[in-house]
Amino acid sequence: MRKLRAFQPSGQGRDKIATLLREIRKLKLVDHPHAFCFILRSLFELSAKAYCADHQANGGPSATDPSHNNQDKKLIDVLREVANHMIVGHPPGRPNQAIQRDLHGPLTELANHAGLLSVTSMNQLIHNPQFTVDAQHVARVFNQVFPLLQRMNP
């Protein structure tokens, strides 16, 4: 929760992100782990879309797929493209090793189908009535995924 209180996203298209941050900060994780995960998933999706919009002009990633009538891409695919864009740099050059190290953990957790805060798990919270999470595990894993959220919202 300390990380979320200190987190101050800036930039265009981040009004809803700021609103959701105010809401997630009010939650007591121990009492509302599911609500925390719902909002966290929303924060990742909105942040990825905002990052794509920020970097669209310089060849950055896109949250939509033009070959499929501009439908939204899968969230994990957009997050991978965003991370790759951050690592490779603008314009593309030598990969930034520090950013690569910083984002390895978040991408690994978010892409791990069995991971507690993976995109798959956060989707299961919505679609699977038997899937649940507990606050203790969410708090531990949150620290692993937070660096990506932070970097998408400078």
N, C-alpha and C. Protein backbone atom coordinates (compact mmCIF):
# COMPACT_ATOMS: atom_id res chain seq x y z
N MET A 1 0.82 -1.19 0.00
CA MET A 1 0.00 0.00 0.00
C MET A 1 0.86 1.26 0.00
N ARG A 2 2.06 1.15 0.61
CA ARG A 2 2.98 2.31 0.59
C ARG A 2 3.34 2.68 -0.84
N LYS A 3 3.59 1.67 -1.66
CA LYS A 3 3.96 1.94 -3.05
C LYS A 3 2.82 2.63 -3.79
N LEU A 4 1.61 2.20 -3.53
CA LEU A 4 0.47 2.82 -4.20
C LEU A 4 0.23 4.25 -3.71
N ARG A 5 0.46 4.50 -2.43
CA ARG A 5 0.28 5.87 -1.92
C ARG A 5 1.30 6.83 -2.53
N ALA A 6 2.50 6.35 -2.76
CA ALA A 6 3.56 7.20 -3.33
C ALA A 6 3.46 7.32 -4.85
N PHE A 7 2.70 6.46 -5.48
CA PHE A 7 2.59 6.40 -6.94
C PHE A 7 1.77 7.58 -7.44
N GLN A 8 2.34 8.38 -8.33
CA GLN A 8 1.68 9.56 -8.89
C GLN A 8 1.79 9.55 -10.41
N PRO A 9 0.87 8.88 -11.11
CA PRO A 9 0.95 8.86 -12.57
C PRO A 9 0.70 10.25 -13.14
N SER A 10 1.36 10.52 -14.24
CA SER A 10 1.16 11.81 -14.90
C SER A 10 1.06 11.56 -16.40
N GLY A 11 0.58 12.54 -17.09
CA GLY A 11 0.46 12.44 -18.53
C GLY A 11 -0.99 12.44 -18.97
N GLN A 12 -1.18 12.60 -20.26
CA GLN A 12 -2.52 12.64 -20.82
C GLN A 12 -3.16 11.26 -20.78
N GLY A 13 -4.48 11.24 -20.71
CA GLY A 13 -5.22 10.00 -20.77
C GLY A 13 -5.12 9.17 -19.50
N ARG A 14 -4.78 9.80 -18.39
CA ARG A 14 -4.60 9.04 -17.15
C ARG A 14 -5.57 9.48 -16.04
N ASP A 15 -6.64 10.16 -16.42
CA ASP A 15 -7.61 10.61 -15.43
C ASP A 15 -8.28 9.42 -14.73
N LYS A 16 -8.68 8.43 -15.50
CA LYS A 16 -9.33 7.26 -14.91
C LYS A 16 -8.33 6.47 -14.07
N ILE A 17 -7.09 6.42 -14.49
CA ILE A 17 -6.05 5.75 -13.70
C ILE A 17 -5.93 6.43 -12.35
N ALA A 18 -5.92 7.76 -12.34
CA ALA A 18 -5.84 8.50 -11.08
C ALA A 18 -7.06 8.23 -10.21
N THR A 19 -8.23 8.14 -10.81
CA THR A 19 -9.45 7.84 -10.06
C THR A 19 -9.37 6.45 -9.44
N LEU A 20 -8.95 5.47 -10.23
CA LEU A 20 -8.83 4.11 -9.70
C LEU A 20 -7.77 4.01 -8.62
N LEU A 21 -6.71 4.78 -8.75
CA LEU A 21 -5.68 4.79 -7.71
C LEU A 21 -6.24 5.31 -6.39
N ARG A 22 -7.06 6.35 -6.46
CA ARG A 22 -7.68 6.87 -5.24
C ARG A 22 -8.56 5.79 -4.60
N GLU A 23 -9.26 5.02 -5.42
CA GLU A 23 -10.14 3.98 -4.90
C GLU A 23 -9.35 2.81 -4.31
N ILE A 24 -8.31 2.37 -5.00
CA ILE A 24 -7.54 1.22 -4.51
C ILE A 24 -6.80 1.57 -3.22
N ARG A 25 -6.40 2.82 -3.08
CA ARG A 25 -5.72 3.25 -1.86
C ARG A 25 -6.65 3.20 -0.65
N LYS A 26 -7.93 3.35 -0.86
CA LYS A 26 -8.90 3.32 0.24
C LYS A 26 -9.22 1.90 0.71
N LEU A 27 -8.92 0.93 -0.12
CA LEU A 27 -9.23 -0.46 0.23
C LEU A 27 -8.27 -0.98 1.29
N LYS A 28 -8.79 -1.78 2.16
CA LYS A 28 -7.95 -2.55 3.08
C LYS A 28 -7.79 -3.91 2.42
N LEU A 29 -6.58 -4.19 2.00
CA LEU A 29 -6.31 -5.41 1.24
C LEU A 29 -6.79 -6.66 1.99
N VAL A 30 -6.60 -6.69 3.27
CA VAL A 30 -6.99 -7.85 4.05
C VAL A 30 -8.51 -8.07 3.99
N ASP A 31 -9.28 -7.00 3.85
CA ASP A 31 -10.74 -7.12 3.79
C ASP A 31 -11.28 -7.25 2.37
N HIS A 32 -10.53 -6.74 1.39
CA HIS A 32 -11.04 -6.68 0.01
C HIS A 32 -10.01 -7.12 -1.03
N PRO A 33 -9.47 -8.34 -0.92
CA PRO A 33 -8.45 -8.74 -1.89
C PRO A 33 -8.99 -8.87 -3.32
N HIS A 34 -10.26 -9.25 -3.47
CA HIS A 34 -10.82 -9.39 -4.81
C HIS A 34 -11.00 -8.02 -5.47
N ALA A 35 -11.53 -7.07 -4.72
CA ALA A 35 -11.70 -5.72 -5.26
C ALA A 35 -10.34 -5.13 -5.64
N PHE A 36 -9.33 -5.39 -4.81
CA PHE A 36 -7.98 -4.92 -5.10
C PHE A 36 -7.52 -5.47 -6.45
N CYS A 37 -7.71 -6.76 -6.67
CA CYS A 37 -7.27 -7.38 -7.94
C CYS A 37 -8.07 -6.87 -9.13
N PHE A 38 -9.38 -6.64 -8.94
CA PHE A 38 -10.18 -6.09 -10.04
C PHE A 38 -9.65 -4.72 -10.46
N ILE A 39 -9.38 -3.89 -9.47
CA ILE A 39 -8.88 -2.55 -9.78
C ILE A 39 -7.47 -2.61 -10.34
N LEU A 40 -6.64 -3.50 -9.79
CA LEU A 40 -5.28 -3.63 -10.29
C LEU A 40 -5.27 -4.04 -11.76
N ARG A 41 -6.13 -4.98 -12.13
CA ARG A 41 -6.20 -5.40 -13.53
C ARG A 41 -6.60 -4.22 -14.41
N SER A 42 -7.57 -3.44 -13.94
CA SER A 42 -8.00 -2.26 -14.69
C SER A 42 -6.86 -1.26 -14.83
N LEU A 43 -6.09 -1.09 -13.77
CA LEU A 43 -4.95 -0.17 -13.82
C LEU A 43 -3.94 -0.62 -14.87
N PHE A 44 -3.67 -1.92 -14.94
CA PHE A 44 -2.73 -2.41 -15.95
C PHE A 44 -3.26 -2.16 -17.36
N GLU A 45 -4.52 -2.45 -17.59
CA GLU A 45 -5.06 -2.29 -18.93
C GLU A 45 -5.10 -0.81 -19.34
N LEU A 46 -5.59 0.04 -18.47
CA LEU A 46 -5.66 1.46 -18.79
C LEU A 46 -4.27 2.07 -18.95
N SER A 47 -3.33 1.63 -18.14
CA SER A 47 -1.96 2.14 -18.23
C SER A 47 -1.31 1.71 -19.53
N ALA A 48 -1.54 0.47 -19.93
CA ALA A 48 -0.97 -0.02 -21.20
C ALA A 48 -1.54 0.78 -22.37
N LYS A 49 -2.84 1.04 -22.34
CA LYS A 49 -3.46 1.82 -23.42
C LYS A 49 -2.93 3.26 -23.43
N ALA A 50 -2.76 3.83 -22.25
CA ALA A 50 -2.23 5.20 -22.18
C ALA A 50 -0.79 5.24 -22.69
N TYR A 51 0.01 4.25 -22.33
CA TYR A 51 1.40 4.19 -22.80
C TYR A 51 1.41 4.09 -24.33
N CYS A 52 0.56 3.23 -24.88
CA CYS A 52 0.50 3.09 -26.34
C CYS A 52 0.13 4.41 -26.99
N ALA A 53 -0.85 5.11 -26.43
CA ALA A 53 -1.25 6.41 -26.99
C ALA A 53 -0.11 7.42 -26.89
N ASP A 54 0.62 7.39 -25.79
CA ASP A 54 1.75 8.32 -25.61
C ASP A 54 2.82 8.12 -26.68
N HIS A 55 3.04 6.88 -27.09
CA HIS A 55 4.16 6.55 -27.97
C HIS A 55 3.75 6.17 -29.39
N GLN A 56 2.50 6.37 -29.70
CA GLN A 56 1.98 6.02 -31.03
C GLN A 56 2.71 6.77 -32.13
N ALA A 57 2.98 8.04 -31.91
CA ALA A 57 3.60 8.87 -32.95
C ALA A 57 5.03 8.45 -33.26
N ASN A 58 5.73 7.83 -32.31
CA ASN A 58 7.12 7.44 -32.58
C ASN A 58 7.26 5.93 -32.79
N GLY A 59 6.21 5.31 -33.30
CA GLY A 59 6.29 3.89 -33.65
C GLY A 59 6.16 2.95 -32.47
N GLY A 60 5.56 3.42 -31.40
CA GLY A 60 5.37 2.59 -30.22
C GLY A 60 4.34 1.51 -30.44
N PRO A 61 4.10 0.72 -29.42
CA PRO A 61 3.14 -0.38 -29.54
C PRO A 61 1.71 0.12 -29.68
N SER A 62 0.85 -0.77 -30.12
CA SER A 62 -0.56 -0.45 -30.26
C SER A 62 -1.38 -1.42 -29.41
N ALA A 63 -2.43 -0.92 -28.80
CA ALA A 63 -3.31 -1.77 -27.99
C ALA A 63 -4.35 -2.47 -28.83
N THR A 64 -4.43 -2.10 -30.11
CA THR A 64 -5.41 -2.72 -31.00
C THR A 64 -4.71 -3.44 -32.14
N ASP A 65 -5.42 -4.34 -32.76
CA ASP A 65 -4.87 -5.14 -33.85
C ASP A 65 -5.54 -4.73 -35.16
N PRO A 66 -4.83 -3.99 -36.02
CA PRO A 66 -5.43 -3.53 -37.28
C PRO A 66 -5.85 -4.67 -38.20
N SER A 67 -5.22 -5.82 -38.08
CA SER A 67 -5.59 -6.95 -38.93
C SER A 67 -6.87 -7.63 -38.47
N HIS A 68 -7.39 -7.25 -37.31
CA HIS A 68 -8.65 -7.80 -36.78
C HIS A 68 -9.63 -6.67 -36.45
N ASN A 69 -9.85 -5.79 -37.43
CA ASN A 69 -10.80 -4.68 -37.29
C ASN A 69 -10.53 -3.81 -36.07
N ASN A 70 -9.26 -3.62 -35.75
CA ASN A 70 -8.84 -2.79 -34.61
C ASN A 70 -9.44 -3.23 -33.27
N GLN A 71 -9.64 -4.52 -33.13
CA GLN A 71 -10.08 -5.05 -31.84
C GLN A 71 -8.91 -4.96 -30.85
N ASP A 72 -9.26 -4.86 -29.58
CA ASP A 72 -8.22 -4.84 -28.55
C ASP A 72 -7.42 -6.13 -28.58
N LYS A 73 -6.11 -5.99 -28.43
CA LYS A 73 -5.24 -7.16 -28.31
C LYS A 73 -5.40 -7.73 -26.91
N LYS A 74 -4.96 -8.96 -26.72
CA LYS A 74 -4.94 -9.54 -25.39
C LYS A 74 -4.03 -8.68 -24.51
N LEU A 75 -4.45 -8.50 -23.28
CA LEU A 75 -3.70 -7.63 -22.38
C LEU A 75 -2.25 -8.06 -22.23
N ILE A 76 -2.00 -9.33 -22.07
CA ILE A 76 -0.61 -9.78 -21.88
C ILE A 76 0.23 -9.47 -23.11
N ASP A 77 -0.35 -9.55 -24.29
CA ASP A 77 0.39 -9.22 -25.51
C ASP A 77 0.75 -7.73 -25.55
N VAL A 78 -0.19 -6.89 -25.16
CA VAL A 78 0.07 -5.45 -25.13
C VAL A 78 1.15 -5.15 -24.09
N LEU A 79 1.05 -5.78 -22.92
CA LEU A 79 2.06 -5.54 -21.88
C LEU A 79 3.45 -5.97 -22.34
N ARG A 80 3.55 -7.07 -23.06
CA ARG A 80 4.84 -7.52 -23.60
C ARG A 80 5.39 -6.50 -24.59
N GLU A 81 4.52 -6.01 -25.47
CA GLU A 81 4.95 -5.03 -26.47
C GLU A 81 5.38 -3.72 -25.81
N VAL A 82 4.65 -3.31 -24.78
CA VAL A 82 5.01 -2.09 -24.05
C VAL A 82 6.38 -2.27 -23.40
N ALA A 83 6.56 -3.39 -22.72
CA ALA A 83 7.84 -3.65 -22.05
C ALA A 83 8.97 -3.69 -23.06
N ASN A 84 8.76 -4.35 -24.18
CA ASN A 84 9.78 -4.42 -25.21
C ASN A 84 10.12 -3.02 -25.73
N HIS A 85 9.12 -2.19 -25.90
CA HIS A 85 9.34 -0.82 -26.35
C HIS A 85 10.18 -0.05 -25.34
N MET A 86 9.91 -0.25 -24.06
CA MET A 86 10.69 0.42 -23.02
C MET A 86 12.14 -0.07 -23.00
N ILE A 87 12.31 -1.36 -23.20
CA ILE A 87 13.64 -1.97 -23.14
C ILE A 87 14.48 -1.57 -24.34
N VAL A 88 13.90 -1.63 -25.52
CA VAL A 88 14.64 -1.36 -26.75
C VAL A 88 14.91 0.13 -26.89
N GLY A 89 13.99 0.94 -26.43
CA GLY A 89 14.19 2.39 -26.47
C GLY A 89 13.56 3.04 -27.67
N HIS A 90 13.65 4.35 -27.68
CA HIS A 90 13.07 5.14 -28.75
C HIS A 90 14.11 6.15 -29.19
N PRO A 91 14.61 6.13 -30.37
CA PRO A 91 14.42 5.09 -31.38
C PRO A 91 15.10 3.79 -30.98
N PRO A 92 14.72 2.71 -31.64
CA PRO A 92 15.32 1.41 -31.28
C PRO A 92 16.84 1.45 -31.32
N GLY A 93 17.43 0.88 -30.35
CA GLY A 93 18.88 0.83 -30.24
C GLY A 93 19.27 -0.35 -29.38
N ARG A 94 20.33 -0.17 -28.64
CA ARG A 94 20.76 -1.24 -27.73
C ARG A 94 19.76 -1.37 -26.59
N PRO A 95 19.40 -2.57 -26.23
CA PRO A 95 18.46 -2.75 -25.12
C PRO A 95 19.00 -2.15 -23.83
N ASN A 96 18.13 -1.53 -23.08
CA ASN A 96 18.48 -0.97 -21.79
C ASN A 96 18.44 -2.10 -20.76
N GLN A 97 19.61 -2.52 -20.32
CA GLN A 97 19.72 -3.67 -19.41
C GLN A 97 19.04 -3.41 -18.07
N ALA A 98 19.09 -2.19 -17.57
CA ALA A 98 18.47 -1.88 -16.28
C ALA A 98 16.94 -2.03 -16.37
N ILE A 99 16.36 -1.51 -17.43
CA ILE A 99 14.92 -1.64 -17.61
C ILE A 99 14.56 -3.10 -17.83
N GLN A 100 15.38 -3.80 -18.60
CA GLN A 100 15.12 -5.22 -18.85
C GLN A 100 15.11 -6.01 -17.54
N ARG A 101 16.07 -5.75 -16.66
CA ARG A 101 16.10 -6.43 -15.36
C ARG A 101 14.89 -6.04 -14.51
N ASP A 102 14.52 -4.76 -14.56
CA ASP A 102 13.40 -4.27 -13.76
C ASP A 102 12.07 -4.88 -14.21
N LEU A 103 11.93 -5.16 -15.50
CA LEU A 103 10.65 -5.63 -16.03
C LEU A 103 10.58 -7.14 -16.19
N HIS A 104 11.68 -7.84 -15.99
CA HIS A 104 11.65 -9.29 -16.14
C HIS A 104 10.67 -9.94 -15.16
N GLY A 105 10.74 -9.57 -13.90
CA GLY A 105 9.86 -10.14 -12.88
C GLY A 105 8.39 -9.86 -13.15
N PRO A 106 8.03 -8.59 -13.40
CA PRO A 106 6.62 -8.32 -13.68
C PRO A 106 6.07 -9.09 -14.88
N LEU A 107 6.83 -9.14 -15.96
CA LEU A 107 6.34 -9.86 -17.15
C LEU A 107 6.23 -11.35 -16.89
N THR A 108 7.19 -11.89 -16.14
CA THR A 108 7.14 -13.31 -15.82
C THR A 108 5.89 -13.63 -15.01
N GLU A 109 5.62 -12.82 -14.00
CA GLU A 109 4.44 -13.05 -13.15
C GLU A 109 3.14 -12.85 -13.92
N LEU A 110 3.06 -11.78 -14.69
CA LEU A 110 1.83 -11.48 -15.42
C LEU A 110 1.54 -12.51 -16.51
N ALA A 111 2.58 -13.11 -17.07
CA ALA A 111 2.40 -14.09 -18.14
C ALA A 111 2.25 -15.52 -17.62
N ASN A 112 2.62 -15.78 -16.38
CA ASN A 112 2.55 -17.12 -15.80
C ASN A 112 1.09 -17.48 -15.54
N HIS A 113 0.55 -18.40 -16.32
CA HIS A 113 -0.86 -18.77 -16.21
C HIS A 113 -1.23 -19.21 -14.80
N ALA A 114 -0.29 -19.78 -14.08
CA ALA A 114 -0.56 -20.25 -12.73
C ALA A 114 -0.26 -19.19 -11.68
N GLY A 115 0.28 -18.05 -12.09
CA GLY A 115 0.64 -17.00 -11.15
C GLY A 115 -0.59 -16.33 -10.54
N LEU A 116 -0.47 -15.95 -9.31
CA LEU A 116 -1.60 -15.36 -8.59
C LEU A 116 -2.08 -14.05 -9.20
N LEU A 117 -1.15 -13.21 -9.63
CA LEU A 117 -1.53 -11.94 -10.26
C LEU A 117 -1.24 -11.95 -11.76
N SER A 118 -1.33 -13.10 -12.35
CA SER A 118 -1.18 -13.17 -13.81
C SER A 118 -2.43 -12.57 -14.45
N VAL A 119 -2.32 -12.20 -15.69
CA VAL A 119 -3.48 -11.70 -16.41
C VAL A 119 -4.55 -12.79 -16.44
N THR A 120 -4.13 -14.04 -16.61
CA THR A 120 -5.08 -15.16 -16.61
C THR A 120 -5.83 -15.24 -15.28
N SER A 121 -5.11 -15.14 -14.18
CA SER A 121 -5.75 -15.22 -12.86
C SER A 121 -6.69 -14.04 -12.62
N MET A 122 -6.25 -12.85 -13.01
CA MET A 122 -7.12 -11.69 -12.81
C MET A 122 -8.38 -11.81 -13.66
N ASN A 123 -8.27 -12.43 -14.84
CA ASN A 123 -9.46 -12.69 -15.65
C ASN A 123 -10.33 -13.76 -15.00
N GLN A 124 -9.71 -14.77 -14.40
CA GLN A 124 -10.46 -15.83 -13.73
C GLN A 124 -11.28 -15.28 -12.57
N LEU A 125 -10.79 -14.27 -11.90
CA LEU A 125 -11.56 -13.65 -10.82
C LEU A 125 -12.92 -13.17 -11.31
N ILE A 126 -12.95 -12.73 -12.55
CA ILE A 126 -14.19 -12.22 -13.12
C ILE A 126 -15.06 -13.35 -13.66
N HIS A 127 -14.46 -14.31 -14.31
CA HIS A 127 -15.23 -15.30 -15.07
C HIS A 127 -15.43 -16.64 -14.37
N ASN A 128 -14.68 -16.95 -13.33
CA ASN A 128 -14.76 -18.25 -12.68
C ASN A 128 -15.28 -18.08 -11.25
N PRO A 129 -16.49 -18.53 -10.96
CA PRO A 129 -17.06 -18.32 -9.62
C PRO A 129 -16.32 -19.04 -8.51
N GLN A 130 -15.48 -20.02 -8.82
CA GLN A 130 -14.74 -20.74 -7.80
C GLN A 130 -13.35 -20.17 -7.53
N PHE A 131 -12.85 -19.31 -8.38
CA PHE A 131 -11.49 -18.79 -8.23
C PHE A 131 -11.47 -17.66 -7.21
N THR A 132 -10.61 -17.78 -6.22
CA THR A 132 -10.49 -16.75 -5.18
C THR A 132 -9.03 -16.46 -4.90
N VAL A 133 -8.78 -15.37 -4.22
CA VAL A 133 -7.42 -14.98 -3.81
C VAL A 133 -7.46 -14.59 -2.33
N ASP A 134 -6.30 -14.56 -1.71
CA ASP A 134 -6.23 -14.08 -0.34
C ASP A 134 -5.23 -12.94 -0.26
N ALA A 135 -5.44 -12.08 0.71
CA ALA A 135 -4.68 -10.84 0.83
C ALA A 135 -3.19 -11.07 1.02
N GLN A 136 -2.81 -12.06 1.79
CA GLN A 136 -1.40 -12.31 2.07
C GLN A 136 -0.62 -12.59 0.79
N HIS A 137 -1.16 -13.43 -0.06
CA HIS A 137 -0.47 -13.77 -1.29
C HIS A 137 -0.50 -12.61 -2.29
N VAL A 138 -1.60 -11.90 -2.34
CA VAL A 138 -1.71 -10.75 -3.25
C VAL A 138 -0.66 -9.70 -2.89
N ALA A 139 -0.51 -9.41 -1.62
CA ALA A 139 0.45 -8.39 -1.17
C ALA A 139 1.88 -8.77 -1.57
N ARG A 140 2.22 -10.03 -1.42
CA ARG A 140 3.58 -10.48 -1.75
C ARG A 140 3.84 -10.38 -3.25
N VAL A 141 2.90 -10.82 -4.04
CA VAL A 141 3.10 -10.85 -5.50
C VAL A 141 2.96 -9.45 -6.11
N PHE A 142 2.19 -8.58 -5.48
CA PHE A 142 2.02 -7.23 -5.99
C PHE A 142 3.38 -6.54 -6.16
N ASN A 143 4.28 -6.75 -5.23
CA ASN A 143 5.61 -6.14 -5.33
C ASN A 143 6.36 -6.57 -6.57
N GLN A 144 6.05 -7.76 -7.08
CA GLN A 144 6.71 -8.24 -8.29
C GLN A 144 6.18 -7.58 -9.55
N VAL A 145 4.89 -7.24 -9.59
CA VAL A 145 4.31 -6.70 -10.81
C VAL A 145 4.29 -5.16 -10.85
N PHE A 146 4.42 -4.53 -9.69
CA PHE A 146 4.31 -3.08 -9.62
C PHE A 146 5.29 -2.31 -10.51
N PRO A 147 6.55 -2.74 -10.67
CA PRO A 147 7.47 -1.94 -11.50
C PRO A 147 6.97 -1.67 -12.92
N LEU A 148 6.24 -2.60 -13.52
CA LEU A 148 5.72 -2.37 -14.86
C LEU A 148 4.63 -1.29 -14.82
N LEU A 149 3.75 -1.37 -13.86
CA LEU A 149 2.70 -0.37 -13.72
C LEU A 149 3.32 1.02 -13.54
N GLN A 150 4.33 1.08 -12.73
CA GLN A 150 5.02 2.33 -12.45
C GLN A 150 5.66 2.91 -13.72
N ARG A 151 6.32 2.07 -14.48
CA ARG A 151 7.02 2.55 -15.69
C ARG A 151 6.06 2.96 -16.80
N MET A 152 4.85 2.40 -16.81
CA MET A 152 3.89 2.80 -17.85
C MET A 152 3.28 4.17 -17.56
N ASN A 153 3.45 4.64 -16.33
CA ASN A 153 2.86 5.91 -15.90
C ASN A 153 3.94 6.81 -15.31
N PRO A 154 4.75 7.41 -16.17
CA PRO A 154 5.87 8.23 -15.66
C PRO A 154 5.41 9.42 -14.83
